Amino acid sequence: MSDLKRRLSTILESPNVKVEEKLQNICTLFDQEIAYFNWTGFYFKNGDKEELLLGPYVGAATDHTVIPYGKGICGHVAVSNETFVVPDVTKESNYLSCSIDTKSEIVVPIFKEGINVGQIDIDSHKIDPFTVEDREMLEWLCKEISKII
């Protein structure tokens, strides 16, 4: 297991730390350790509504605190239930711009008992920076997060 995965596991397994704080700590770790992760945040389903609410994040403030299902990459993942990697946001017609600096994005769903309950959303200021290893690590992380939410 990589050092980063070990550190993520330590955050997730921290006793007496609330889930929201653990998620915030994950965002902070990514911000500090991966230079091309320029905005990292979590969105979660808003009760029975078909919309996502912004949870813990690190990066520039965003106007997208509520995202309807189907809108933008996050809204797309809420419907498709699949990881979505966007190497170049200018080529994506359903992209919701959070920052003029964002060049690419990856969104990975979080499932609880087979239901898509949220996602991790990462924006980068670089075109096509996300690797297969990034995707695999984020998918692993979302499975681990599902165990604590």
Coordinates of C-alpha atoms in Angstrom, one line a residue, residues 6-111:
R6 CA -1.7 4.5 4.5
R7 CA -2.2 8.1 5.5
L8 CA -5.8 8.1 4.1
S9 CA -6.5 4.9 6.1
T10 CA -5.2 6.6 9.2
I11 CA -7.6 9.5 8.7
L12 CA -10.5 7.2 8.1
E13 CA -9.8 5.0 11.1
S14 CA -9.2 7.9 13.5
P15 CA -11.2 7.3 16.7
N16 CA -13.3 10.1 18.2
V17 CA -13.2 12.1 15.0
K18 CA -16.5 13.0 13.3
V19 CA -17.0 11.9 9.7
E20 CA -17.2 15.5 8.4
E21 CA -13.8 16.3 10.0
K22 CA -12.3 13.1 8.5
L23 CA -13.5 14.2 5.0
Q24 CA -12.1 17.7 5.6
N25 CA -8.7 16.1 6.6
I26 CA -8.7 14.0 3.4
C27 CA -9.3 17.2 1.3
T28 CA -6.4 18.9 3.2
L29 CA -4.1 15.9 2.7
F30 CA -4.7 15.9 -1.1
D31 CA -4.2 19.7 -1.3
Q32 CA -0.8 19.3 0.5
E33 CA 0.4 16.2 -1.2
I34 CA -0.8 16.2 -4.8
A35 CA 0.3 19.4 -6.6
Y36 CA -2.3 19.0 -9.5
F37 CA -5.3 18.5 -7.1
N38 CA -6.3 22.2 -7.0
W39 CA -9.8 21.8 -5.6
T40 CA -11.0 18.7 -3.7
G41 CA -14.5 18.4 -2.2
F42 CA -17.3 16.1 -1.4
Y43 CA -20.9 16.4 -2.5
F44 CA -23.7 14.3 -1.0
K45 CA -27.3 13.6 -1.9
N46 CA -29.7 16.0 -0.3
G47 CA -32.2 13.7 1.4
D48 CA -34.9 12.6 -1.1
K49 CA -34.2 15.4 -3.5
E50 CA -32.4 14.8 -6.8
E51 CA -29.6 17.2 -6.0
L52 CA -26.2 17.3 -4.4
L53 CA -25.1 19.4 -1.5
L54 CA -21.5 20.6 -1.1
G55 CA -19.8 19.1 1.9
P56 CA -16.2 19.5 3.1
Y57 CA -13.8 20.9 0.6
V58 CA -10.4 22.6 0.2
G59 CA -9.8 25.2 -2.6
A60 CA -11.4 28.3 -3.9
A61 CA -14.9 29.2 -2.8
T62 CA -17.6 27.9 -5.2
D63 CA -21.1 29.1 -6.1
H64 CA -22.0 25.4 -6.8
T65 CA -23.2 24.5 -3.3
V66 CA -26.3 22.8 -4.7
I67 CA -26.0 20.8 -7.9
P68 CA -29.1 19.3 -9.6
Y69 CA -28.8 15.7 -10.8
G70 CA -27.7 15.7 -14.4
K71 CA -26.1 19.2 -14.3
G72 CA -22.3 19.4 -14.7
I73 CA -19.9 16.5 -14.1
C74 CA -21.0 16.0 -10.5
G75 CA -24.7 15.9 -11.5
H76 CA -23.8 13.5 -14.3
V77 CA -22.1 11.1 -11.9
A78 CA -25.1 11.2 -9.6
V79 CA -27.1 9.8 -12.5
S80 CA -24.6 7.6 -14.2
N81 CA -23.2 6.0 -11.0
E82 CA -19.7 5.8 -12.7
T83 CA -16.4 7.6 -12.3
F84 CA -16.0 10.4 -14.8
V85 CA -12.6 11.7 -15.8
V86 CA -12.6 15.0 -17.9
P87 CA -9.1 15.5 -19.3
D88 CA -10.1 18.9 -20.7
V89 CA -13.2 20.7 -19.4
T90 CA -13.4 22.9 -22.6
K91 CA -14.3 19.7 -24.5
E92 CA -17.2 18.8 -22.2
S93 CA -20.6 20.3 -23.0
N94 CA -22.1 19.5 -19.6
Y95 CA -19.3 21.2 -17.6
L96 CA -20.2 23.6 -14.8
S97 CA -17.4 26.1 -14.5
C98 CA -16.3 26.7 -10.9
S99 CA -13.1 28.6 -11.7
I100 CA -11.5 29.9 -14.9
D101 CA -8.4 28.1 -13.7
T102 CA -9.9 24.7 -13.8
K103 CA -8.7 22.7 -16.8
S104 CA -9.7 19.1 -15.9
E105 CA -11.8 17.2 -13.4
I106 CA -12.4 13.8 -11.9
V107 CA -15.5 12.7 -10.0
V108 CA -15.9 9.4 -8.3
P109 CA -19.1 8.2 -6.7
I110 CA -19.5 6.9 -3.2
F111 CA -22.0 4.1 -2.7

